[in-house]
């Protein structure tokens, strides 16, 4: 260790006393450091309490990897400053303190406006083992021998701290017998086979519903029943506005009557009149066209009253919302379905998907009967998600239950997949998150 030079003047003696006091405080600070990360931060930032510098870099391990830079908790390892530091680290001695001039180092002149001119490499050694190098830079040269002696003692203090942490890491982990037995039991429990499952919102939906749609473009005058009301086959469900169709039917019948009169007149005069005889064919076609128009308008008028095709209950949203509403041909108005159904629809969020066979077992837990469950078999699945009103997406699965349930009942549906060890089942969601980063 470099000896401290003799101090002759009172001013130099005062500086020596102050620097020693700061070093003692720094050494005490090292004893309070709890982890290596904090020690790295102290090495590049709090050494400034002992000696003056503007830049500090901490290299660690035999590869002299940059671990910390002064003034920042994080740094860009691919930045220009880091590249320059990596290019000059082979110029340092691992045995003694060395002075360096920036312009003499590799590519140093390129950073003359950014970096100080004078640098000092301080080996962090203890008993022949090198833990790294503290690289210090400032605008004044390192000519003060007493300051160099203090810097050397700082390197020795840091080496002692790194040595202490390395001993703590190397301590052998001792596992007591009860702890070992507990770990074995946990491992055995983790190997218990369990089903992979998909859980989502479930609802009883119609098995074979019949849609009631608008037969033509017009206005829906009224719906003659309430939602979920029982209906009989042939019962009138809703009434379309007949005014426009009735007017069109009257015009079509009048057109047909006129065409027949013209046709009969052409037949009577066609015996002697060649011109009238030539009009018989077009008038016959006109009659056929008018008859088709009458039949079409009559069919629309017959369909203006929407009737139930079978027994069941009528499923629609709101009676008043349909009254007076314009509708397009084929627009769905309601559904006629059986009151009880064995078809279950399950909505699974994308992050809850799991691999299951096509005929996987299904369990339905009804909200109205939480202590009761119904089993079934999955029948089909959606290949693409369906977007809901809240902008979320779900995949729909359908299953056939063993027993019928009340239409519209809601609850929770569980789809059972293949068996796998419990530990894999528990870690599937963490693994789903971590695999993106691996």
PDB file of C-alpha atoms in Angstrom, residues 61-349:
ATOM      1  CA  UNK A  61     -15.266  -9.935 -12.375  1.00  0.00           C
ATOM      2  CA  UNK A  62     -12.377 -11.192 -14.472  1.00  0.00           C
ATOM      3  CA  UNK A  63     -14.116 -10.045 -17.653  1.00  0.00           C
ATOM      4  CA  UNK A  64     -14.245  -6.460 -16.306  1.00  0.00           C
ATOM      5  CA  UNK A  65     -17.948  -6.089 -17.108  1.00  0.00           C
ATOM      6  CA  UNK A  66     -19.424  -2.663 -16.475  1.00  0.00           C
ATOM      7  CA  UNK A  67     -21.719  -2.888 -13.452  1.00  0.00           C
ATOM      8  CA  UNK A  68     -22.391   0.721 -12.493  1.00  0.00           C
ATOM      9  CA  UNK A  69     -21.856   4.297 -13.659  1.00  0.00           C
ATOM     10  CA  UNK A  70     -21.909   7.386 -11.478  1.00  0.00           C
ATOM     11  CA  UNK A  71     -24.923   9.644 -11.565  1.00  0.00           C
ATOM     12  CA  UNK A  72     -27.437   7.108 -12.919  1.00  0.00           C
ATOM     13  CA  UNK A  73     -29.130   3.996 -11.523  1.00  0.00           C
ATOM     14  CA  UNK A  74     -29.393   2.498 -15.026  1.00  0.00           C
ATOM     15  CA  UNK A  75     -27.307   2.857 -18.153  1.00  0.00           C
ATOM     16  CA  UNK A  76     -27.424   1.869 -21.793  1.00  0.00           C
ATOM     17  CA  UNK A  77     -24.971  -0.994 -22.282  1.00  0.00           C
ATOM     18  CA  UNK A  78     -25.065  -0.351 -26.046  1.00  0.00           C
ATOM     19  CA  UNK A  79     -24.496   3.399 -25.766  1.00  0.00           C
ATOM     20  CA  UNK A  80     -21.489   5.345 -26.992  1.00  0.00           C
ATOM     21  CA  UNK A  81     -20.092   5.887 -23.479  1.00  0.00           C
ATOM     22  CA  UNK A  82     -20.327   2.192 -22.645  1.00  0.00           C
ATOM     23  CA  UNK A  83     -18.667   1.213 -25.924  1.00  0.00           C
ATOM     24  CA  UNK A  84     -15.708   3.486 -25.180  1.00  0.00           C
ATOM     25  CA  UNK A  85     -15.380   2.150 -21.627  1.00  0.00           C
ATOM     26  CA  UNK A  86     -15.338  -1.436 -22.960  1.00  0.00           C
ATOM     27  CA  UNK A  87     -12.709  -0.527 -25.564  1.00  0.00           C
ATOM     28  CA  UNK A  88     -10.227   0.846 -22.986  1.00  0.00           C
ATOM     29  CA  UNK A  89     -10.607  -1.680 -20.152  1.00  0.00           C
ATOM     30  CA  UNK A  90      -7.776  -3.863 -21.512  1.00  0.00           C
ATOM     31  CA  UNK A  91      -5.390  -0.964 -20.857  1.00  0.00           C
ATOM     32  CA  UNK A  92      -5.777  -1.240 -17.055  1.00  0.00           C
ATOM     33  CA  UNK A  93      -3.450  -2.981 -14.642  1.00  0.00           C
ATOM     34  CA  UNK A  94      -5.010  -5.396 -12.176  1.00  0.00           C
ATOM     35  CA  UNK A  95      -2.149  -4.985  -9.709  1.00  0.00           C
ATOM     36  CA  UNK A  96      -1.537  -1.282  -9.167  1.00  0.00           C
ATOM     37  CA  UNK A  97      -3.059   2.152  -9.539  1.00  0.00           C
ATOM     38  CA  UNK A  98      -2.400   3.692 -12.958  1.00  0.00           C
ATOM     39  CA  UNK A  99      -2.741   7.191 -14.367  1.00  0.00           C
ATOM     40  CA  UNK A 100      -4.405   7.576 -17.774  1.00  0.00           C
ATOM     41  CA  UNK A 101      -4.803  10.506 -20.119  1.00  0.00           C
ATOM     42  CA  UNK A 102      -7.962  10.461 -22.149  1.00  0.00           C
ATOM     43  CA  UNK A 103      -6.256  11.392 -25.423  1.00  0.00           C
ATOM     44  CA  UNK A 104      -3.762   8.542 -24.969  1.00  0.00           C
ATOM     45  CA  UNK A 105      -6.491   5.953 -24.621  1.00  0.00           C
ATOM     46  CA  UNK A 106      -8.165   4.297 -27.590  1.00  0.00           C
ATOM     47  CA  UNK A 107     -10.522   6.708 -29.396  1.00  0.00           C
ATOM     48  CA  UNK A 108     -10.126   9.112 -26.476  1.00  0.00           C
ATOM     49  CA  UNK A 109      -9.700  12.211 -28.640  1.00  0.00           C
ATOM     50  CA  UNK A 110     -13.173  11.654 -30.158  1.00  0.00           C
ATOM     51  CA  UNK A 111     -14.747  12.325 -26.751  1.00  0.00           C
ATOM     52  CA  UNK A 112     -12.717  15.380 -25.755  1.00  0.00           C
ATOM     53  CA  UNK A 113     -15.855  17.506 -25.416  1.00  0.00           C
ATOM     54  CA  UNK A 114     -17.693  14.971 -23.275  1.00  0.00           C
ATOM     55  CA  UNK A 115     -15.151  13.316 -21.001  1.00  0.00           C
ATOM     56  CA  UNK A 116     -12.602  14.721 -18.538  1.00  0.00           C
ATOM     57  CA  UNK A 117      -8.924  14.493 -19.546  1.00  0.00           C
ATOM     58  CA  UNK A 118      -7.461  12.736 -16.492  1.00  0.00           C
ATOM     59  CA  UNK A 119      -8.397   9.218 -15.363  1.00  0.00           C
ATOM     60  CA  UNK A 120      -7.278   6.826 -12.661  1.00  0.00           C
ATOM     61  CA  UNK A 121      -7.740   3.031 -12.605  1.00  0.00           C
ATOM     62  CA  UNK A 122      -7.952   1.631  -9.077  1.00  0.00           C
ATOM     63  CA  UNK A 123      -7.699  -2.191  -8.731  1.00  0.00           C
ATOM     64  CA  UNK A 124     -10.076  -3.747  -6.182  1.00  0.00           C
ATOM     65  CA  UNK A 125      -7.788  -6.495  -4.816  1.00  0.00           C
ATOM     66  CA  UNK A 126      -7.678  -8.568  -1.651  1.00  0.00           C
ATOM     67  CA  UNK A 127      -5.130 -11.278  -0.887  1.00  0.00           C
ATOM     68  CA  UNK A 128      -4.187 -11.725  -4.528  1.00  0.00           C
ATOM     69  CA  UNK A 129      -7.787 -11.963  -5.780  1.00  0.00           C
ATOM     70  CA  UNK A 130      -9.054  -9.264  -8.082  1.00  0.00           C
ATOM     71  CA  UNK A 131     -12.723  -8.300  -7.830  1.00  0.00           C
ATOM     72  CA  UNK A 132     -12.660  -5.518 -10.406  1.00  0.00           C
ATOM     73  CA  UNK A 133     -11.515  -1.985 -11.138  1.00  0.00           C
ATOM     74  CA  UNK A 134     -12.822   1.443 -10.127  1.00  0.00           C
ATOM     75  CA  UNK A 135     -12.189   3.856 -13.012  1.00  0.00           C
ATOM     76  CA  UNK A 136     -12.278   7.556 -11.972  1.00  0.00           C
ATOM     77  CA  UNK A 137     -12.117  10.637 -14.199  1.00  0.00           C
ATOM     78  CA  UNK A 138     -11.840  14.363 -13.493  1.00  0.00           C
ATOM     79  CA  UNK A 139     -10.466  17.617 -14.934  1.00  0.00           C
ATOM     80  CA  UNK A 140      -7.501  17.910 -12.511  1.00  0.00           C
ATOM     81  CA  UNK A 141      -4.535  15.581 -12.663  1.00  0.00           C
ATOM     82  CA  UNK A 142      -3.923  12.895 -10.028  1.00  0.00           C
ATOM     83  CA  UNK A 143      -0.613  14.266  -8.747  1.00  0.00           C
ATOM     84  CA  UNK A 144      -1.423  14.487  -5.007  1.00  0.00           C
ATOM     85  CA  UNK A 145       0.380  11.516  -3.419  1.00  0.00           C
ATOM     86  CA  UNK A 146      -1.675  11.659  -0.237  1.00  0.00           C
ATOM     87  CA  UNK A 147      -4.891  11.594  -2.287  1.00  0.00           C
ATOM     88  CA  UNK A 148      -3.572   8.569  -4.207  1.00  0.00           C
ATOM     89  CA  UNK A 149      -2.906   6.799  -0.915  1.00  0.00           C
ATOM     90  CA  UNK A 150      -6.482   7.435   0.182  1.00  0.00           C
ATOM     91  CA  UNK A 151      -7.755   6.150  -3.202  1.00  0.00           C
ATOM     92  CA  UNK A 152      -5.739   2.976  -2.690  1.00  0.00           C
ATOM     93  CA  UNK A 153      -7.346   2.510   0.724  1.00  0.00           C
ATOM     94  CA  UNK A 154     -10.780   3.013  -0.868  1.00  0.00           C
ATOM     95  CA  UNK A 155      -9.970   0.173  -3.288  1.00  0.00           C
ATOM     96  CA  UNK A 156      -8.951  -2.052  -0.367  1.00  0.00           C
ATOM     97  CA  UNK A 157     -12.166  -1.241   1.541  1.00  0.00           C
ATOM     98  CA  UNK A 158     -14.304  -2.061  -1.513  1.00  0.00           C
ATOM     99  CA  UNK A 159     -12.382  -5.316  -1.989  1.00  0.00           C
ATOM    100  CA  UNK A 160     -13.141  -6.285   1.628  1.00  0.00           C
ATOM    101  CA  UNK A 161     -16.848  -5.640   1.077  1.00  0.00           C
ATOM    102  CA  UNK A 162     -16.971  -7.645  -2.174  1.00  0.00           C
ATOM    103  CA  UNK A 163     -15.067 -10.451  -0.450  1.00  0.00           C
ATOM    104  CA  UNK A 164     -17.630 -10.537   2.377  1.00  0.00           C
ATOM    105  CA  UNK A 165     -20.535 -10.789  -0.052  1.00  0.00           C
ATOM    106  CA  UNK A 166     -18.800 -13.554  -2.008  1.00  0.00           C
ATOM    107  CA  UNK A 167     -18.440 -15.582   1.210  1.00  0.00           C
ATOM    108  CA  UNK A 168     -22.155 -15.175   1.959  1.00  0.00           C
ATOM    109  CA  UNK A 169     -23.050 -16.465  -1.504  1.00  0.00           C
ATOM    110  CA  UNK A 170     -20.829 -19.493  -1.108  1.00  0.00           C
ATOM    111  CA  UNK A 171     -22.354 -20.583   2.173  1.00  0.00           C
ATOM    112  CA  UNK A 172     -23.783 -24.063   1.823  1.00  0.00           C
ATOM    113  CA  UNK A 173     -27.535 -24.220   2.062  1.00  0.00           C
ATOM    114  CA  UNK A 174     -28.489 -26.633   4.799  1.00  0.00           C
ATOM    115  CA  UNK A 175     -31.924 -28.182   4.568  1.00  0.00           C
ATOM    116  CA  UNK A 176     -33.337 -29.628   7.743  1.00  0.00           C
ATOM    117  CA  UNK A 177     -35.073 -32.974   7.677  1.00  0.00           C
ATOM    118  CA  UNK A 178     -38.626 -31.659   8.315  1.00  0.00           C
ATOM    119  CA  UNK A 179     -38.175 -29.123   5.540  1.00  0.00           C
ATOM    120  CA  UNK A 180     -36.887 -31.828   3.207  1.00  0.00           C
ATOM    121  CA  UNK A 181     -39.846 -34.085   4.003  1.00  0.00           C
ATOM    122  CA  UNK A 182     -42.218 -31.171   3.387  1.00  0.00           C
ATOM    123  CA  UNK A 183     -40.631 -30.566  -0.001  1.00  0.00           C
ATOM    124  CA  UNK A 184     -41.012 -34.251  -0.897  1.00  0.00           C
ATOM    125  CA  UNK A 185     -44.695 -34.183   0.093  1.00  0.00           C
ATOM    126  CA  UNK A 186     -45.259 -31.039  -2.002  1.00  0.00           C
ATOM    127  CA  UNK A 187     -43.594 -32.712  -4.991  1.00  0.00           C
ATOM    128  CA  UNK A 188     -45.813 -35.783  -4.605  1.00  0.00           C
ATOM    129  CA  UNK A 189     -48.914 -33.604  -4.372  1.00  0.00           C
ATOM    130  CA  UNK A 190     -47.782 -31.743  -7.484  1.00  0.00           C
ATOM    131  CA  UNK A 191     -47.741 -35.039  -9.408  1.00  0.00           C
ATOM    132  CA  UNK A 192     -51.419 -35.796  -8.700  1.00  0.00           C
ATOM    133  CA  UNK A 193     -53.229 -35.935 -12.084  1.00  0.00           C
ATOM    134  CA  UNK A 194     -56.050 -33.403 -12.531  1.00  0.00           C
ATOM    135  CA  UNK A 195     -58.243 -32.371 -15.441  1.00  0.00           C
ATOM    136  CA  UNK A 196     -57.384 -29.348 -17.527  1.00  0.00           C
ATOM    137  CA  UNK A 197     -60.450 -27.131 -17.441  1.00  0.00           C
ATOM    138  CA  UNK A 198     -62.023 -24.175 -19.201  1.00  0.00           C
ATOM    139  CA  UNK A 199     -64.532 -22.164 -17.155  1.00  0.00           C
ATOM    140  CA  UNK A 200     -66.870 -19.452 -18.405  1.00  0.00           C
ATOM    141  CA  UNK A 201     -70.339 -17.959 -18.318  1.00  0.00           C
ATOM    142  CA  UNK A 202     -73.024 -20.434 -19.394  1.00  0.00           C
ATOM    143  CA  UNK A 203     -76.654 -20.145 -20.502  1.00  0.00           C
ATOM    144  CA  UNK A 204     -79.407 -22.539 -21.533  1.00  0.00           C
ATOM    145  CA  UNK A 205     -80.306 -21.704 -25.166  1.00  0.00           C
ATOM    146  CA  UNK A 206     -82.980 -23.134 -27.521  1.00  0.00           C
ATOM    147  CA  UNK A 207     -82.166 -26.473 -29.117  1.00  0.00           C
ATOM    148  CA  UNK A 208     -84.145 -26.082 -32.372  1.00  0.00           C
ATOM    149  CA  UNK A 209     -85.460 -22.500 -32.428  1.00  0.00           C
ATOM    150  CA  UNK A 210     -87.678 -21.146 -35.211  1.00  0.00           C
ATOM    151  CA  UNK A 211     -87.065 -17.565 -36.261  1.00  0.00           C
ATOM    152  CA  UNK A 212     -89.948 -15.224 -37.026  1.00  0.00           C
ATOM    153  CA  UNK A 213     -88.760 -12.700 -39.618  1.00  0.00           C
ATOM    154  CA  UNK A 214     -90.333  -9.785 -41.493  1.00  0.00           C
ATOM    155  CA  UNK A 215     -91.939 -11.095 -44.731  1.00  0.00           C
ATOM    156  CA  UNK A 216     -91.528  -7.848 -46.630  1.00  0.00           C
ATOM    157  CA  UNK A 217     -90.344  -4.266 -46.215  1.00  0.00           C
ATOM    158  CA  UNK A 218     -92.802  -2.270 -44.172  1.00  0.00           C
ATOM    159  CA  UNK A 219     -93.849  -1.198 -40.714  1.00  0.00           C
ATOM    160  CA  UNK A 220     -94.501  -3.561 -37.833  1.00  0.00           C
ATOM    161  CA  UNK A 221     -97.778  -2.317 -36.376  1.00  0.00           C
ATOM    162  CA  UNK A 222     -97.847  -4.297 -33.145  1.00  0.00           C
ATOM    163  CA  UNK A 223     -96.874  -7.505 -31.351  1.00  0.00           C
ATOM    164  CA  UNK A 224     -99.839  -9.226 -29.743  1.00  0.00           C
ATOM    165  CA  UNK A 225     -98.009 -10.969 -26.892  1.00  0.00           C
ATOM    166  CA  UNK A 226     -95.408 -10.381 -24.209  1.00  0.00           C
ATOM    167  CA  UNK A 227     -91.830 -11.694 -24.084  1.00  0.00           C
ATOM    168  CA  UNK A 228     -91.494 -15.319 -22.926  1.00  0.00           C
ATOM    169  CA  UNK A 229     -95.238 -15.875 -23.356  1.00  0.00           C
ATOM    170  CA  UNK A 230     -96.433 -19.356 -24.361  1.00  0.00           C
ATOM    171  CA  UNK A 231     -97.915 -19.581 -27.883  1.00  0.00           C
ATOM    172  CA  UNK A 232     -99.867 -22.186 -29.845  1.00  0.00           C
ATOM    173  CA  UNK A 233     -99.323 -23.234 -33.433  1.00  0.00           C
ATOM    174  CA  UNK A 234    -101.137 -20.834 -35.799  1.00  0.00           C
ATOM    175  CA  UNK A 235    -101.524 -18.096 -33.188  1.00  0.00           C
ATOM    176  CA  UNK A 236    -101.074 -14.529 -34.495  1.00  0.00           C
ATOM    177  CA  UNK A 237     -97.822 -13.136 -33.106  1.00  0.00           C
ATOM    178  CA  UNK A 238     -97.459  -9.777 -34.846  1.00  0.00           C
ATOM    179  CA  UNK A 239     -99.163  -7.661 -37.487  1.00  0.00           C
ATOM    180  CA  UNK A 240     -97.525  -5.816 -40.371  1.00  0.00           C
ATOM    181  CA  UNK A 241     -98.997  -2.630 -41.862  1.00  0.00           C
ATOM    182  CA  UNK A 242    -101.439  -3.773 -44.618  1.00  0.00           C
ATOM    183  CA  UNK A 243    -102.323  -0.367 -46.100  1.00  0.00           C
ATOM    184  CA  UNK A 244     -99.614  -0.260 -48.760  1.00  0.00           C
ATOM    185  CA  UNK A 245    -100.117  -3.916 -49.698  1.00  0.00           C
ATOM    186  CA  UNK A 246    -103.905  -3.492 -49.884  1.00  0.00           C
ATOM    187  CA  UNK A 247    -103.553  -0.494 -52.184  1.00  0.00           C
ATOM    188  CA  UNK A 248    -101.115  -2.413 -54.381  1.00  0.00           C
ATOM    189  CA  UNK A 249    -103.549  -5.367 -54.480  1.00  0.00           C
ATOM    190  CA  UNK A 250    -106.452  -3.110 -55.566  1.00  0.00           C
ATOM    191  CA  UNK A 251    -104.322  -1.599 -58.345  1.00  0.00           C
ATOM    192  CA  UNK A 252    -103.236  -5.082 -59.478  1.00  0.00           C
ATOM    193  CA  UNK A 253    -106.859  -6.315 -59.619  1.00  0.00           C
ATOM    194  CA  UNK A 254    -107.937  -3.264 -61.596  1.00  0.00           C
ATOM    195  CA  UNK A 255    -105.066  -3.780 -63.998  1.00  0.00           C
ATOM    196  CA  UNK A 256    -106.139  -7.413 -64.429  1.00  0.00           C
ATOM    197  CA  UNK A 257    -109.758  -6.414 -65.091  1.00  0.00           C
ATOM    198  CA  UNK A 258    -108.736  -3.848 -67.701  1.00  0.00           C
ATOM    199  CA  UNK A 259    -106.456  -6.388 -69.383  1.00  0.00           C
ATOM    200  CA  UNK A 260    -109.304  -8.937 -69.599  1.00  0.00           C
ATOM    201  CA  UNK A 261    -111.704  -6.367 -71.099  1.00  0.00           C
ATOM    202  CA  UNK A 262    -109.106  -5.378 -73.700  1.00  0.00           C
ATOM    203  CA  UNK A 263    -108.398  -9.020 -74.459  1.00  0.00           C
ATOM    204  CA  UNK A 264    -112.098  -9.854 -74.966  1.00  0.00           C
ATOM    205  CA  UNK A 265    -112.544  -6.810 -77.191  1.00  0.00           C
ATOM    206  CA  UNK A 266    -109.577  -7.842 -79.302  1.00  0.00           C
ATOM    207  CA  UNK A 267    -111.050 -11.352 -79.708  1.00  0.00           C
ATOM    208  CA  UNK A 268    -114.402  -9.987 -80.919  1.00  0.00           C
ATOM    209  CA  UNK A 269    -112.934  -7.517 -83.410  1.00  0.00           C
ATOM    210  CA  UNK A 270    -110.125  -9.778 -84.483  1.00  0.00           C
ATOM    211  CA  UNK A 271    -112.360 -11.760 -86.820  1.00  0.00           C
ATOM    212  CA  UNK A 272    -112.576  -8.904 -89.277  1.00  0.00           C
ATOM    213  CA  UNK A 273    -109.776  -6.559 -88.099  1.00  0.00           C
ATOM    214  CA  UNK A 274    -106.215  -7.699 -88.766  1.00  0.00           C
ATOM    215  CA  UNK A 275    -104.771  -5.060 -86.371  1.00  0.00           C
ATOM    216  CA  UNK A 276    -106.934  -6.234 -83.474  1.00  0.00           C
ATOM    217  CA  UNK A 277    -105.968  -9.809 -84.242  1.00  0.00           C
ATOM    218  CA  UNK A 278    -102.267  -8.901 -83.805  1.00  0.00           C
ATOM    219  CA  UNK A 279    -102.961  -7.476 -80.321  1.00  0.00           C
ATOM    220  CA  UNK A 280    -104.429 -10.691 -78.951  1.00  0.00           C
ATOM    221  CA  UNK A 281    -101.004 -12.237 -77.998  1.00  0.00           C
ATOM    222  CA  UNK A 282     -99.618  -9.205 -76.105  1.00  0.00           C
ATOM    223  CA  UNK A 283    -102.929  -8.753 -74.277  1.00  0.00           C
ATOM    224  CA  UNK A 284    -102.867 -12.420 -73.224  1.00  0.00           C
ATOM    225  CA  UNK A 285     -99.363 -11.866 -71.811  1.00  0.00           C
ATOM    226  CA  UNK A 286    -100.587  -8.760 -70.028  1.00  0.00           C
ATOM    227  CA  UNK A 287    -103.341 -10.804 -68.364  1.00  0.00           C
ATOM    228  CA  UNK A 288    -100.806 -13.420 -67.216  1.00  0.00           C
ATOM    229  CA  UNK A 289     -98.551 -10.701 -65.784  1.00  0.00           C
ATOM    230  CA  UNK A 290    -101.460  -9.017 -64.016  1.00  0.00           C
ATOM    231  CA  UNK A 291    -102.605 -12.341 -62.557  1.00  0.00           C
ATOM    232  CA  UNK A 292     -99.068 -12.963 -61.206  1.00  0.00           C
ATOM    233  CA  UNK A 293     -99.014  -9.478 -59.672  1.00  0.00           C
ATOM    234  CA  UNK A 294    -102.383 -10.058 -58.002  1.00  0.00           C
ATOM    235  CA  UNK A 295    -101.219 -13.409 -56.652  1.00  0.00           C
ATOM    236  CA  UNK A 296     -97.987 -11.864 -55.324  1.00  0.00           C
ATOM    237  CA  UNK A 297     -99.765  -8.958 -53.614  1.00  0.00           C
ATOM    238  CA  UNK A 298    -102.341 -11.355 -52.169  1.00  0.00           C
ATOM    239  CA  UNK A 299     -99.539 -13.563 -50.782  1.00  0.00           C
ATOM    240  CA  UNK A 300     -97.946 -10.540 -49.113  1.00  0.00           C
ATOM    241  CA  UNK A 301    -101.293  -9.585 -47.627  1.00  0.00           C
ATOM    242  CA  UNK A 302    -101.746 -13.133 -46.323  1.00  0.00           C
ATOM    243  CA  UNK A 303     -98.314 -12.989 -44.724  1.00  0.00           C
ATOM    244  CA  UNK A 304     -98.935  -9.615 -43.057  1.00  0.00           C
ATOM    245  CA  UNK A 305    -100.157 -11.524 -40.025  1.00  0.00           C
ATOM    246  CA  UNK A 306     -97.160 -13.362 -38.526  1.00  0.00           C
ATOM    247  CA  UNK A 307     -98.287 -16.675 -37.016  1.00  0.00           C
ATOM    248  CA  UNK A 308     -96.568 -19.202 -34.756  1.00  0.00           C
ATOM    249  CA  UNK A 309     -95.246 -22.189 -36.762  1.00  0.00           C
ATOM    250  CA  UNK A 310     -95.291 -24.445 -33.686  1.00  0.00           C
ATOM    251  CA  UNK A 311     -96.007 -24.552 -29.967  1.00  0.00           C
ATOM    252  CA  UNK A 312     -93.495 -22.969 -27.614  1.00  0.00           C
ATOM    253  CA  UNK A 313     -92.628 -19.625 -26.077  1.00  0.00           C
ATOM    254  CA  UNK A 314     -91.877 -16.351 -27.843  1.00  0.00           C
ATOM    255  CA  UNK A 315     -88.424 -14.942 -27.216  1.00  0.00           C
ATOM    256  CA  UNK A 316     -87.840 -11.269 -28.010  1.00  0.00           C
ATOM    257  CA  UNK A 317     -86.511  -8.193 -26.239  1.00  0.00           C
ATOM    258  CA  UNK A 318     -89.295  -5.646 -25.787  1.00  0.00           C
ATOM    259  CA  UNK A 319     -92.832  -5.389 -27.096  1.00  0.00           C
ATOM    260  CA  UNK A 320     -92.993  -1.590 -27.244  1.00  0.00           C
ATOM    261  CA  UNK A 321     -89.625  -1.215 -29.000  1.00  0.00           C
ATOM    262  CA  UNK A 322     -91.037  -3.086 -32.031  1.00  0.00           C
ATOM    263  CA  UNK A 323     -94.333  -1.195 -32.302  1.00  0.00           C
ATOM    264  CA  UNK A 324     -94.263   1.108 -35.338  1.00  0.00           C
ATOM    265  CA  UNK A 325     -90.720   0.127 -36.245  1.00  0.00           C
ATOM    266  CA  UNK A 326     -89.768  -0.086 -39.958  1.00  0.00           C
ATOM    267  CA  UNK A 327     -88.385  -3.505 -40.831  1.00  0.00           C
ATOM    268  CA  UNK A 328     -86.564  -5.016 -43.780  1.00  0.00           C
ATOM    269  CA  UNK A 329     -87.316  -8.360 -45.430  1.00  0.00           C
ATOM    270  CA  UNK A 330     -85.749 -11.168 -43.409  1.00  0.00           C
ATOM    271  CA  UNK A 331     -85.150  -9.037 -40.295  1.00  0.00           C
ATOM    272  CA  UNK A 332     -85.503 -11.213 -37.179  1.00  0.00           C
ATOM    273  CA  UNK A 333     -88.332 -10.193 -34.883  1.00  0.00           C
ATOM    274  CA  UNK A 334     -88.529 -13.078 -32.401  1.00  0.00           C
ATOM    275  CA  UNK A 335     -87.768 -16.751 -31.826  1.00  0.00           C
ATOM    276  CA  UNK A 336     -90.233 -19.543 -31.055  1.00  0.00           C
ATOM    277  CA  UNK A 337     -88.644 -22.289 -28.961  1.00  0.00           C
ATOM    278  CA  UNK A 338     -89.496 -25.010 -26.466  1.00  0.00           C
ATOM    279  CA  UNK A 339     -89.743 -23.867 -22.861  1.00  0.00           C
ATOM    280  CA  UNK A 340     -87.131 -26.384 -21.743  1.00  0.00           C
ATOM    281  CA  UNK A 341     -83.891 -27.200 -23.524  1.00  0.00           C
ATOM    282  CA  UNK A 342     -80.803 -29.349 -23.089  1.00  0.00           C
ATOM    283  CA  UNK A 343     -78.464 -27.117 -25.127  1.00  0.00           C
ATOM    284  CA  UNK A 344     -75.841 -25.213 -23.132  1.00  0.00           C
ATOM    285  CA  UNK A 345     -73.807 -22.283 -24.498  1.00  0.00           C
ATOM    286  CA  UNK A 346     -70.496 -21.510 -22.729  1.00  0.00           C
ATOM    287  CA  UNK A 347     -68.483 -18.312 -23.343  1.00  0.00           C
ATOM    288  CA  UNK A 348     -64.723 -18.711 -22.747  1.00  0.00           C
ATOM    289  CA  UNK A 349     -62.346 -15.732 -22.702  1.00  0.00           C
TER     290      UNK A 349
END
